[in-house]
Amino acid sequence: MNIADPLGVPAAPLETWQAMQTRLDDADLTGARLILITDRQGERSQAGYAALVLLGQGPQETAVISAPAFGPRYGAAGRAALAELVNWADGAGLPTAETILSGGDVQRVLAEPDADEVANLIAASNPADPAIYTTPAPPAEPEWTY
C-alpha cells in the first residue's frame, strides 16, 4: 500500500478540502472508498474528522489521508467542508465508512501513517449513511422558563 503524507492543515477545513480536491481531481475512483476518522463516539455535533480515501487495489492501493479538519469541531467551515467531502464521495459512488479511534491514536496515525496502522484503521471501519454528515442538525429546542 502506498501512503501519501497527510494533506491539508489541521483545523483548516477549507485549505484541507481544497488540497484533497486537487489530489483527487484526476484520480481513478473505480473501487475507491471514503473512511472518516474521528475520536468522538456518539457526539457527532462536536466531532472532528480526518479523511482517508483509498484508491486502487492490491499492491497499487494508495491511501490519501487528510489532516483533521472536517466537521463541527472546526466551526461552520468544518461542517460545510465535511458535507462537501461526503457529497463529493457519494456523487462519485464511493461508499462512506467511519472509524473511531482514541485521541492519541488519531494523532499518531495521522502524523506518520504506516501500512499496518492504515490496515487496522480500514479493518475497524464501519459503513455509515452519508446523510448523517450532510444533514444539518435540527435546532435545539428553546428552554422555557416559567
mmCIF file of N, CA and C in Angstrom:
data_model
loop_
_atom_site.group_PDB
_atom_site.id
_atom_site.type_symbol
_atom_site.label_atom_id
_atom_site.label_comp_id
_atom_site.label_asym_id
_atom_site.label_seq_id
_atom_site.Cartn_x
_atom_site.Cartn_y
_atom_site.Cartn_z
ATOM 1 N N MET A 1 0.845 -1.175 0.000
ATOM 2 C CA MET A 1 0.000 0.000 0.000
ATOM 3 C C MET A 1 0.893 1.242 0.000
ATOM 4 N N ASN A 2 0.566 2.159 -0.878
ATOM 5 C CA ASN A 2 1.261 3.439 -0.912
ATOM 6 C C ASN A 2 0.500 4.406 -0.018
ATOM 7 N N ILE A 3 1.222 5.079 0.866
ATOM 8 C CA ILE A 3 0.589 6.018 1.788
ATOM 9 C C ILE A 3 1.223 7.382 1.595
ATOM 10 N N ALA A 4 0.408 8.327 1.177
ATOM 11 C CA ALA A 4 0.892 9.686 0.979
ATOM 12 C C ALA A 4 0.929 10.415 2.318
ATOM 13 N N ASP A 5 1.758 11.456 2.407
ATOM 14 C CA ASP A 5 1.754 12.305 3.591
ATOM 15 C C ASP A 5 0.383 12.943 3.722
ATOM 16 N N PRO A 6 -0.088 13.168 4.946
ATOM 17 C CA PRO A 6 -1.403 13.787 5.119
ATOM 18 C C PRO A 6 -1.493 15.133 4.401
ATOM 19 N N LEU A 7 -2.635 15.347 3.755
ATOM 20 C CA LEU A 7 -2.878 16.579 3.018
ATOM 21 C C LEU A 7 -3.573 17.597 3.902
ATOM 22 N N GLY A 8 -3.336 18.860 3.628
ATOM 23 C CA GLY A 8 -4.045 19.920 4.305
ATOM 24 C C GLY A 8 -3.364 20.383 5.570
ATOM 25 N N VAL A 9 -4.128 21.171 6.309
ATOM 26 C CA VAL A 9 -3.639 21.789 7.532
ATOM 27 C C VAL A 9 -4.613 21.453 8.663
ATOM 28 N N PRO A 10 -4.115 20.937 9.788
ATOM 29 C CA PRO A 10 -5.029 20.638 10.889
ATOM 30 C C PRO A 10 -5.870 21.859 11.262
ATOM 31 N N ALA A 11 -7.158 21.627 11.474
ATOM 32 C CA ALA A 11 -8.122 22.654 11.881
ATOM 33 C C ALA A 11 -8.350 23.729 10.824
ATOM 34 N N ALA A 12 -7.963 23.477 9.578
ATOM 35 C CA ALA A 12 -8.184 24.423 8.479
ATOM 36 C C ALA A 12 -9.034 23.726 7.415
ATOM 37 N N PRO A 13 -10.361 23.735 7.590
ATOM 38 C CA PRO A 13 -11.232 22.950 6.713
ATOM 39 C C PRO A 13 -11.158 23.317 5.239
ATOM 40 N N LEU A 14 -11.181 24.589 4.919
ATOM 41 C CA LEU A 14 -11.199 24.980 3.508
ATOM 42 C C LEU A 14 -9.902 24.609 2.805
ATOM 43 N N GLU A 15 -8.775 24.877 3.446
ATOM 44 C CA GLU A 15 -7.485 24.532 2.853
ATOM 45 C C GLU A 15 -7.338 23.023 2.694
ATOM 46 N N THR A 16 -7.801 22.286 3.692
ATOM 47 C CA THR A 16 -7.684 20.827 3.642
ATOM 48 C C THR A 16 -8.586 20.247 2.558
ATOM 49 N N TRP A 17 -9.810 20.732 2.448
ATOM 50 C CA TRP A 17 -10.721 20.252 1.416
ATOM 51 C C TRP A 17 -10.169 20.594 0.026
ATOM 52 N N GLN A 18 -9.604 21.781 -0.141
ATOM 53 C CA GLN A 18 -9.008 22.148 -1.426
ATOM 54 C C GLN A 18 -7.827 21.234 -1.765
ATOM 55 N N ALA A 19 -6.999 20.909 -0.776
ATOM 56 C CA ALA A 19 -5.871 20.002 -1.009
ATOM 57 C C ALA A 19 -6.366 18.616 -1.421
ATOM 58 N N MET A 20 -7.420 18.142 -0.775
ATOM 59 C CA MET A 20 -7.986 16.840 -1.135
ATOM 60 C C MET A 20 -8.547 16.879 -2.555
ATOM 61 N N GLN A 21 -9.287 17.941 -2.891
ATOM 62 C CA GLN A 21 -9.846 18.060 -4.233
ATOM 63 C C GLN A 21 -8.754 18.054 -5.290
ATOM 64 N N THR A 22 -7.693 18.803 -5.042
ATOM 65 C CA THR A 22 -6.591 18.866 -6.002
ATOM 66 C C THR A 22 -5.977 17.487 -6.204
ATOM 67 N N ARG A 23 -5.768 16.748 -5.121
ATOM 68 C CA ARG A 23 -5.150 15.415 -5.213
ATOM 69 C C ARG A 23 -6.063 14.398 -5.902
ATOM 70 N N LEU A 24 -7.370 14.510 -5.653
ATOM 71 C CA LEU A 24 -8.308 13.503 -6.149
ATOM 72 C C LEU A 24 -8.959 13.874 -7.475
ATOM 73 N N ASP A 25 -8.694 15.066 -7.969
ATOM 74 C CA ASP A 25 -9.359 15.584 -9.162
ATOM 75 C C ASP A 25 -9.267 14.641 -10.360
ATOM 76 N N ASP A 26 -8.103 14.138 -10.657
ATOM 77 C CA ASP A 26 -7.919 13.267 -11.819
ATOM 78 C C ASP A 26 -7.731 11.801 -11.458
ATOM 79 N N ALA A 27 -7.999 11.455 -10.208
ATOM 80 C CA ALA A 27 -7.777 10.075 -9.760
ATOM 81 C C ALA A 27 -8.832 9.138 -10.335
ATOM 82 N N ASP A 28 -8.404 7.904 -10.581
ATOM 83 C CA ASP A 28 -9.342 6.851 -10.983
ATOM 84 C C ASP A 28 -10.065 6.393 -9.715
ATOM 85 N N LEU A 29 -11.359 6.626 -9.659
ATOM 86 C CA LEU A 29 -12.131 6.332 -8.455
ATOM 87 C C LEU A 29 -12.800 4.966 -8.490
ATOM 88 N N THR A 30 -12.448 4.134 -9.460
ATOM 89 C CA THR A 30 -13.007 2.790 -9.540
ATOM 90 C C THR A 30 -12.616 2.002 -8.292
ATOM 91 N N GLY A 31 -13.606 1.579 -7.531
ATOM 92 C CA GLY A 31 -13.350 0.806 -6.312
ATOM 93 C C GLY A 31 -12.880 1.636 -5.133
ATOM 94 N N ALA A 32 -12.828 2.947 -5.268
ATOM 95 C CA ALA A 32 -12.359 3.805 -4.175
ATOM 96 C C ALA A 32 -13.400 3.840 -3.060
ATOM 97 N N ARG A 33 -12.961 4.262 -1.879
ATOM 98 C CA ARG A 33 -13.882 4.410 -0.757
ATOM 99 C C ARG A 33 -13.376 5.496 0.189
ATOM 100 N N LEU A 34 -14.302 6.063 0.925
ATOM 101 C CA LEU A 34 -14.011 7.126 1.885
ATOM 102 C C LEU A 34 -14.206 6.594 3.291
ATOM 103 N N ILE A 35 -13.208 6.801 4.142
ATOM 104 C CA ILE A 35 -13.318 6.453 5.555
ATOM 105 C C ILE A 35 -13.052 7.722 6.351
ATOM 106 N N LEU A 36 -14.002 8.092 7.183
ATOM 107 C CA LEU A 36 -13.851 9.242 8.064
ATOM 108 C C LEU A 36 -13.303 8.757 9.393
ATOM 109 N N ILE A 37 -12.327 9.470 9.916
ATOM 110 C CA ILE A 37 -11.642 9.079 11.147
ATOM 111 C C ILE A 37 -11.950 10.126 12.214
ATOM 112 N N THR A 38 -12.431 9.678 13.359
ATOM 113 C CA THR A 38 -12.764 10.593 14.448
ATOM 114 C C THR A 38 -12.361 10.005 15.791
ATOM 115 N N ASP A 39 -12.360 10.865 16.798
ATOM 116 C CA ASP A 39 -12.098 10.400 18.158
ATOM 117 C C ASP A 39 -13.323 10.583 19.048
ATOM 118 N N ARG A 40 -14.489 10.803 18.423
ATOM 119 C CA ARG A 40 -15.729 11.005 19.181
ATOM 120 C C ARG A 40 -16.742 9.938 18.812
ATOM 121 N N GLN A 41 -17.283 9.273 19.806
ATOM 122 C CA GLN A 41 -18.342 8.304 19.567
ATOM 123 C C GLN A 41 -19.623 8.840 20.187
ATOM 124 N N GLY A 42 -20.676 8.895 19.376
ATOM 125 C CA GLY A 42 -21.956 9.357 19.870
ATOM 126 C C GLY A 42 -22.035 10.856 20.094
ATOM 127 N N GLU A 43 -21.081 11.602 19.583
ATOM 128 C CA GLU A 43 -21.062 13.055 19.759
ATOM 129 C C GLU A 43 -20.800 13.746 18.426
ATOM 130 N N ARG A 44 -21.572 13.411 17.422
ATOM 131 C CA ARG A 44 -21.332 13.969 16.087
ATOM 132 C C ARG A 44 -21.434 15.491 16.057
ATOM 133 N N SER A 45 -22.222 16.070 16.944
ATOM 134 C CA SER A 45 -22.394 17.522 16.944
ATOM 135 C C SER A 45 -21.128 18.251 17.384
ATOM 136 N N GLN A 46 -20.148 17.514 17.925
ATOM 137 C CA GLN A 46 -18.894 18.114 18.375
ATOM 138 C C GLN A 46 -17.678 17.434 17.744
ATOM 139 N N ALA A 47 -17.906 16.553 16.813
ATOM 140 C CA ALA A 47 -16.821 15.733 16.275
ATOM 141 C C ALA A 47 -15.972 16.472 15.247
ATOM 142 N N GLY A 48 -14.730 16.071 15.189
ATOM 143 C CA GLY A 48 -13.816 16.488 14.140
ATOM 144 C C GLY A 48 -13.384 15.238 13.398
ATOM 145 N N TYR A 49 -13.118 15.382 12.119
ATOM 146 C CA TYR A 49 -12.787 14.229 11.293
ATOM 147 C C TYR A 49 -11.556 14.488 10.441
ATOM 148 N N ALA A 50 -10.823 13.431 10.193
ATOM 149 C CA ALA A 50 -9.839 13.386 9.126
ATOM 150 C C ALA A 50 -10.444 12.446 8.089
ATOM 151 N N ALA A 51 -9.955 12.525 6.869
ATOM 152 C CA ALA A 51 -10.498 11.678 5.804
ATOM 153 C C ALA A 51 -9.408 10.769 5.261
ATOM 154 N N LEU A 52 -9.803 9.552 4.930
ATOM 155 C CA LEU A 52 -8.941 8.585 4.268
ATOM 156 C C LEU A 52 -9.681 8.140 3.014
ATOM 157 N N VAL A 53 -9.081 8.380 1.866
ATOM 158 C CA VAL A 53 -9.653 7.906 0.608
ATOM 159 C C VAL A 53 -8.720 6.829 0.086
ATOM 160 N N LEU A 54 -9.272 5.643 -0.129
ATOM 161 C CA LEU A 54 -8.496 4.514 -0.654
ATOM 162 C C LEU A 54 -8.718 4.437 -2.154
ATOM 163 N N LEU A 55 -7.627 4.461 -2.894
ATOM 164 C CA LEU A 55 -7.670 4.386 -4.349
ATOM 165 C C LEU A 55 -6.977 3.110 -4.803
ATOM 166 N N GLY A 56 -7.514 2.467 -5.826
ATOM 167 C CA GLY A 56 -6.885 1.269 -6.375
ATOM 168 C C GLY A 56 -7.066 0.067 -5.463
ATOM 169 N N GLN A 57 -6.381 -1.020 -5.851
ATOM 170 C CA GLN A 57 -6.479 -2.256 -5.080
ATOM 171 C C GLN A 57 -5.153 -2.986 -5.118
ATOM 172 N N GLY A 58 -4.988 -3.898 -4.178
ATOM 173 C CA GLY A 58 -3.792 -4.723 -4.131
ATOM 174 C C GLY A 58 -2.546 -3.906 -3.868
ATOM 175 N N PRO A 59 -1.422 -4.309 -4.474
ATOM 176 C CA PRO A 59 -0.161 -3.617 -4.209
ATOM 177 C C PRO A 59 -0.160 -2.170 -4.709
ATOM 178 N N GLN A 60 -1.053 -1.859 -5.623
ATOM 179 C CA GLN A 60 -1.132 -0.496 -6.157
ATOM 180 C C GLN A 60 -2.080 0.395 -5.356
ATOM 181 N N GLU A 61 -2.690 -0.148 -4.291
ATOM 182 C CA GLU A 61 -3.617 0.634 -3.490
ATOM 183 C C GLU A 61 -2.892 1.826 -2.871
ATOM 184 N N THR A 62 -3.543 2.972 -2.910
ATOM 185 C CA THR A 62 -2.981 4.204 -2.365
ATOM 186 C C THR A 62 -3.926 4.765 -1.319
ATOM 187 N N ALA A 63 -3.380 5.162 -0.191
ATOM 188 C CA ALA A 63 -4.146 5.794 0.872
ATOM 189 C C ALA A 63 -3.873 7.289 0.844
ATOM 190 N N VAL A 64 -4.921 8.062 0.586
ATOM 191 C CA VAL A 64 -4.826 9.516 0.610
ATOM 192 C C VAL A 64 -5.478 9.961 1.914
ATOM 193 N N ILE A 65 -4.682 10.548 2.790
ATOM 194 C CA ILE A 65 -5.149 10.912 4.130
ATOM 195 C C ILE A 65 -5.123 12.430 4.275
ATOM 196 N N SER A 66 -6.126 12.955 4.973
ATOM 197 C CA SER A 66 -6.147 14.392 5.244
ATOM 198 C C SER A 66 -5.772 14.664 6.694
ATOM 199 N N ALA A 67 -5.429 15.892 6.932
ATOM 200 C CA ALA A 67 -5.267 16.368 8.302
ATOM 201 C C ALA A 67 -6.655 16.412 8.948
ATOM 202 N N PRO A 68 -6.742 16.376 10.273
ATOM 203 C CA PRO A 68 -8.050 16.504 10.918
ATOM 204 C C PRO A 68 -8.554 17.938 10.770
ATOM 205 N N ALA A 69 -9.570 18.118 9.935
ATOM 206 C CA ALA A 69 -10.037 19.480 9.653
ATOM 207 C C ALA A 69 -11.508 19.532 9.268
ATOM 208 N N PHE A 70 -12.202 18.408 9.294
ATOM 209 C CA PHE A 70 -13.595 18.361 8.866
ATOM 210 C C PHE A 70 -14.506 18.207 10.074
ATOM 211 N N GLY A 71 -15.713 18.730 9.973
ATOM 212 C CA GLY A 71 -16.723 18.502 10.985
ATOM 213 C C GLY A 71 -16.960 19.678 11.911
ATOM 214 N N PRO A 72 -17.985 19.548 12.758
ATOM 215 C CA PRO A 72 -18.428 20.635 13.636
ATOM 216 C C PRO A 72 -17.355 21.155 14.593
ATOM 217 N N ARG A 73 -16.410 20.336 14.969
ATOM 218 C CA ARG A 73 -15.350 20.798 15.874
ATOM 219 C C ARG A 73 -14.640 22.023 15.302
ATOM 220 N N TYR A 74 -14.651 22.151 13.972
ATOM 221 C CA TYR A 74 -13.939 23.241 13.307
ATOM 222 C C TYR A 74 -14.887 24.328 12.804
ATOM 223 N N GLY A 75 -16.062 24.441 13.441
ATOM 224 C CA GLY A 75 -16.986 25.523 13.162
ATOM 225 C C GLY A 75 -17.808 25.310 11.901
ATOM 226 N N ALA A 76 -18.420 26.403 11.455
ATOM 227 C CA ALA A 76 -19.289 26.345 10.272
ATOM 228 C C ALA A 76 -18.512 25.897 9.037
ATOM 229 N N ALA A 77 -17.287 26.360 8.894
ATOM 230 C CA ALA A 77 -16.472 25.943 7.744
ATOM 231 C C ALA A 77 -16.174 24.454 7.800
ATOM 232 N N GLY A 78 -15.951 23.907 8.995
ATOM 233 C CA GLY A 78 -15.704 22.476 9.150
ATOM 234 C C GLY A 78 -16.926 21.640 8.804
ATOM 235 N N ARG A 79 -18.116 22.116 9.229
ATOM 236 C CA ARG A 79 -19.358 21.415 8.879
ATOM 237 C C ARG A 79 -19.570 21.441 7.369
ATOM 238 N N ALA A 80 -19.348 22.604 6.763
ATOM 239 C CA ALA A 80 -19.544 22.736 5.316
ATOM 240 C C ALA A 80 -18.552 21.873 4.545
ATOM 241 N N ALA A 81 -17.291 21.870 4.966
ATOM 242 C CA ALA A 81 -16.276 21.067 4.276
ATOM 243 C C ALA A 81 -16.582 19.577 4.399
ATOM 244 N N LEU A 82 -17.053 19.143 5.574
ATOM 245 C CA LEU A 82 -17.424 17.736 5.748
ATOM 246 C C LEU A 82 -18.571 17.379 4.827
ATOM 247 N N ALA A 83 -19.589 18.230 4.759
ATOM 248 C CA ALA A 83 -20.731 17.962 3.880
ATOM 249 C C ALA A 83 -20.289 17.910 2.425
ATOM 250 N N GLU A 84 -19.413 18.818 2.014
ATOM 251 C CA GLU A 84 -18.934 18.814 0.630
ATOM 252 C C GLU A 84 -18.130 17.556 0.324
ATOM 253 N N LEU A 85 -17.262 17.161 1.241
ATOM 254 C CA LEU A 85 -16.466 15.943 1.060
ATOM 255 C C LEU A 85 -17.364 14.725 0.908
ATOM 256 N N VAL A 86 -18.323 14.576 1.804
ATOM 257 C CA VAL A 86 -19.199 13.404 1.775
ATOM 258 C C VAL A 86 -20.107 13.445 0.540
ATOM 259 N N ASN A 87 -20.617 14.622 0.188
ATOM 260 C CA ASN A 87 -21.434 14.733 -1.030
ATOM 261 C C ASN A 87 -20.614 14.401 -2.269
ATOM 262 N N TRP A 88 -19.355 14.847 -2.303
ATOM 263 C CA TRP A 88 -18.471 14.518 -3.424
ATOM 264 C C TRP A 88 -18.314 12.998 -3.523
ATOM 265 N N ALA A 89 -18.012 12.359 -2.386
ATOM 266 C CA ALA A 89 -17.809 10.911 -2.373
ATOM 267 C C ALA A 89 -19.074 10.177 -2.803
ATOM 268 N N ASP A 90 -20.210 10.595 -2.267
ATOM 269 C CA ASP A 90 -21.474 9.958 -2.601
ATOM 270 C C ASP A 90 -21.773 10.126 -4.093
ATOM 271 N N GLY A 91 -21.560 11.319 -4.621
ATOM 272 C CA GLY A 91 -21.795 11.575 -6.037
ATOM 273 C C GLY A 91 -20.871 10.785 -6.948
ATOM 274 N N ALA A 92 -19.678 10.478 -6.455
ATOM 275 C CA ALA A 92 -18.708 9.705 -7.241
ATOM 276 C C ALA A 92 -18.883 8.201 -7.045
ATOM 277 N N GLY A 93 -19.854 7.810 -6.206
ATOM 278 C CA GLY A 93 -20.112 6.389 -5.990
ATOM 279 C C GLY A 93 -19.207 5.737 -4.965
ATOM 280 N N LEU A 94 -18.519 6.520 -4.145
ATOM 281 C CA LEU A 94 -17.652 5.952 -3.116
ATOM 282 C C LEU A 94 -18.474 5.627 -1.881
ATOM 283 N N PRO A 95 -18.366 4.430 -1.364
ATOM 284 C CA PRO A 95 -19.030 4.135 -0.098
ATOM 285 C C PRO A 95 -18.347 4.911 1.029
ATOM 286 N N THR A 96 -19.135 5.297 2.018
ATOM 287 C CA THR A 96 -18.618 6.041 3.163
ATOM 288 C C THR A 96 -18.624 5.142 4.391
ATOM 289 N N ALA A 97 -17.535 5.209 5.146
ATOM 290 C CA ALA A 97 -17.423 4.455 6.392
ATOM 291 C C ALA A 97 -16.823 5.378 7.448
ATOM 292 N N GLU A 98 -16.857 4.923 8.684
ATOM 293 C CA GLU A 98 -16.306 5.712 9.787
ATOM 294 C C GLU A 98 -15.501 4.805 10.696
ATOM 295 N N THR A 99 -14.390 5.336 11.204
ATOM 296 C CA THR A 99 -13.577 4.647 12.194
ATOM 297 C C THR A 99 -13.416 5.561 13.393
ATOM 298 N N ILE A 100 -13.607 5.015 14.572
ATOM 299 C CA ILE A 100 -13.446 5.789 15.797
ATOM 300 C C ILE A 100 -12.202 5.278 16.514
ATOM 301 N N LEU A 101 -11.270 6.194 16.752
ATOM 302 C CA LEU A 101 -10.031 5.872 17.454
ATOM 303 C C LEU A 101 -9.924 6.744 18.694
ATOM 304 N N SER A 102 -9.054 6.387 19.601
ATOM 305 C CA SER A 102 -8.803 7.261 20.749
ATOM 306 C C SER A 102 -8.059 8.502 20.252
ATOM 307 N N GLY A 103 -8.134 9.577 21.018
ATOM 308 C CA GLY A 103 -7.487 10.826 20.612
ATOM 309 C C GLY A 103 -6.005 10.666 20.322
ATOM 310 N N GLY A 104 -5.292 9.937 21.174
ATOM 311 C CA GLY A 104 -3.861 9.720 20.960
ATOM 312 C C GLY A 104 -3.586 8.923 19.704
ATOM 313 N N ASP A 105 -4.420 7.922 19.441
ATOM 314 C CA ASP A 105 -4.235 7.110 18.234
ATOM 315 C C ASP A 105 -4.482 7.928 16.975
ATOM 316 N N VAL A 106 -5.490 8.805 17.006
ATOM 317 C CA VAL A 106 -5.754 9.658 15.847
ATOM 318 C C VAL A 106 -4.522 10.502 15.544
ATOM 319 N N GLN A 107 -3.974 11.131 16.569
ATOM 320 C CA GLN A 107 -2.804 11.991 16.362
ATOM 321 C C GLN A 107 -1.612 11.199 15.833
ATOM 322 N N ARG A 108 -1.356 10.038 16.399
ATOM 323 C CA ARG A 108 -0.215 9.221 15.988
ATOM 324 C C ARG A 108 -0.371 8.714 14.557
ATOM 325 N N VAL A 109 -1.556 8.173 14.245
ATOM 326 C CA VAL A 109 -1.787 7.606 12.918
ATOM 327 C C VAL A 109 -1.695 8.689 11.848
ATOM 328 N N LEU A 110 -2.240 9.862 12.132
ATOM 329 C CA LEU A 110 -2.228 10.922 11.136
ATOM 330 C C LEU A 110 -0.879 11.616 11.014
ATOM 331 N N ALA A 111 -0.073 11.591 12.060
ATOM 332 C CA ALA A 111 1.236 12.245 11.998
ATOM 333 C C ALA A 111 2.179 11.493 11.059
ATOM 334 N N GLU A 112 2.241 10.194 11.219
ATOM 335 C CA GLU A 112 3.119 9.367 10.388
ATOM 336 C C GLU A 112 2.443 8.027 10.120
ATOM 337 N N PRO A 113 1.470 8.020 9.224
ATOM 338 C CA PRO A 113 0.747 6.766 8.967
ATOM 339 C C PRO A 113 1.648 5.709 8.339
ATOM 340 N N ASP A 114 1.514 4.486 8.832
ATOM 341 C CA ASP A 114 2.231 3.381 8.181
ATOM 342 C C ASP A 114 1.210 2.334 7.737
ATOM 343 N N ALA A 115 1.653 1.395 6.943
ATOM 344 C CA ALA A 115 0.754 0.435 6.309
ATOM 345 C C ALA A 115 -0.029 -0.393 7.325
ATOM 346 N N ASP A 116 0.608 -0.821 8.419
ATOM 347 C CA ASP A 116 -0.094 -1.628 9.418
ATOM 348 C C ASP A 116 -1.192 -0.827 10.102
ATOM 349 N N GLU A 117 -0.893 0.427 10.470
ATOM 350 C CA GLU A 117 -1.904 1.248 11.133
ATOM 351 C C GLU A 117 -3.063 1.574 10.201
ATOM 352 N N VAL A 118 -2.754 1.854 8.947
ATOM 353 C CA VAL A 118 -3.820 2.137 7.987
ATOM 354 C C VAL A 118 -4.659 0.878 7.765
ATOM 355 N N ALA A 119 -4.033 -0.282 7.695
ATOM 356 C CA ALA A 119 -4.781 -1.533 7.536
ATOM 357 C C ALA A 119 -5.698 -1.766 8.736
ATOM 358 N N ASN A 120 -5.215 -1.499 9.945
ATOM 359 C CA ASN A 120 -6.052 -1.641 11.140
ATOM 360 C C ASN A 120 -7.199 -0.642 11.133
ATOM 361 N N LEU A 121 -6.921 0.574 10.688
ATOM 362 C CA LEU A 121 -7.946 1.602 10.592
ATOM 363 C C LEU A 121 -9.037 1.172 9.618
ATOM 364 N N ILE A 122 -8.641 0.613 8.486
ATOM 365 C CA ILE A 122 -9.605 0.133 7.484
ATOM 366 C C ILE A 122 -10.435 -1.009 8.068
ATOM 367 N N ALA A 123 -9.769 -1.945 8.749
ATOM 368 C CA ALA A 123 -10.474 -3.096 9.317
ATOM 369 C C ALA A 123 -11.464 -2.680 10.403
ATOM 370 N N ALA A 124 -11.172 -1.598 11.105
ATOM 371 C CA ALA A 124 -12.046 -1.141 12.184
ATOM 372 C C ALA A 124 -13.183 -0.242 11.697
ATOM 373 N N SER A 125 -13.212 0.058 10.412
ATOM 374 C CA SER A 125 -14.238 0.974 9.900
ATOM 375 C C SER A 125 -15.583 0.269 9.753
ATOM 376 N N ASN A 126 -16.629 1.057 9.891
ATOM 377 C CA ASN A 126 -17.997 0.562 9.755
ATOM 378 C C ASN A 126 -18.732 1.419 8.733
ATOM 379 N N PRO A 127 -19.576 0.805 7.926
ATOM 380 C CA PRO A 127 -20.338 1.591 6.941
ATOM 381 C C PRO A 127 -21.148 2.682 7.636
ATOM 382 N N ALA A 128 -21.270 3.808 6.961
ATOM 383 C CA ALA A 128 -22.017 4.931 7.518
ATOM 384 C C ALA A 128 -22.927 5.513 6.443
ATOM 385 N N ASP A 129 -24.066 5.998 6.862
ATOM 386 C CA ASP A 129 -25.003 6.658 5.960
ATOM 387 C C ASP A 129 -24.490 8.071 5.709
ATOM 388 N N PRO A 130 -24.235 8.450 4.451
ATOM 389 C CA PRO A 130 -23.731 9.798 4.168
ATOM 390 C C PRO A 130 -24.609 10.905 4.734
ATOM 391 N N ALA A 131 -25.899 10.664 4.870
ATOM 392 C CA ALA A 131 -26.812 11.702 5.354
ATOM 393 C C ALA A 131 -26.491 12.164 6.772
ATOM 394 N N ILE A 132 -25.859 11.326 7.580
ATOM 395 C CA ILE A 132 -25.560 11.767 8.948
ATOM 396 C C ILE A 132 -24.486 12.848 8.967
ATOM 397 N N TYR A 133 -23.745 12.989 7.886
ATOM 398 C CA TYR A 133 -22.712 14.024 7.799
ATOM 399 C C TYR A 133 -23.157 15.233 6.990
ATOM 400 N N THR A 134 -24.232 15.092 6.237
ATOM 401 C CA THR A 134 -24.636 16.167 5.331
ATOM 402 C C THR A 134 -25.939 16.855 5.727
ATOM 403 N N THR A 135 -26.724 16.232 6.587
ATOM 404 C CA THR A 135 -27.995 16.810 7.016
ATOM 405 C C THR A 135 -27.742 17.715 8.214
ATOM 406 N N PRO A 136 -28.145 18.979 8.118
ATOM 407 C CA PRO A 136 -27.926 19.872 9.266
ATOM 408 C C PRO A 136 -28.655 19.365 10.497
ATOM 409 N N ALA A 137 -28.030 19.558 11.631
ATOM 410 C CA ALA A 137 -28.657 19.162 12.894
ATOM 411 C C ALA A 137 -29.860 20.057 13.151
ATOM 412 N N PRO A 138 -30.921 19.490 13.680
ATOM 413 C CA PRO A 138 -32.088 20.329 13.982
ATOM 414 C C PRO A 138 -31.725 21.332 15.064
ATOM 415 N N PRO A 139 -32.352 22.491 15.028
ATOM 416 C CA PRO A 139 -32.043 23.477 16.081
ATOM 417 C C PRO A 139 -32.454 22.939 17.435
ATOM 418 N N ALA A 140 -31.714 23.333 18.437
ATOM 419 C CA ALA A 140 -32.042 22.905 19.795
ATOM 420 C C ALA A 140 -33.343 23.556 20.214
ATOM 421 N N GLU A 141 -34.137 22.810 20.923
ATOM 422 C CA GLU A 141 -35.404 23.356 21.390
ATOM 423 C C GLU A 141 -35.120 24.425 22.447
ATOM 424 N N PRO A 142 -35.863 25.504 22.402
ATOM 425 C CA PRO A 142 -35.625 26.564 23.404
ATOM 426 C C PRO A 142 -35.979 26.059 24.798
ATOM 427 N N GLU A 143 -35.249 26.543 25.743
ATOM 428 C CA GLU A 143 -35.564 26.217 27.129
ATOM 429 C C GLU A 143 -36.604 27.211 27.595
ATOM 430 N N TRP A 144 -37.706 26.694 28.057
ATOM 431 C CA TRP A 144 -38.798 27.552 28.522
ATOM 432 C C TRP A 144 -38.627 27.821 30.002
ATOM 433 N N THR A 145 -38.814 29.027 30.360
ATOM 434 C CA THR A 145 -38.764 29.368 31.770
ATOM 435 C C THR A 145 -40.150 29.820 32.203
ATOM 436 N N TYR A 146 -40.509 29.498 33.390
ATOM 437 C CA TYR A 146 -41.825 29.858 33.900
ATOM 438 C C TYR A 146 -41.695 30.795 35.066
#
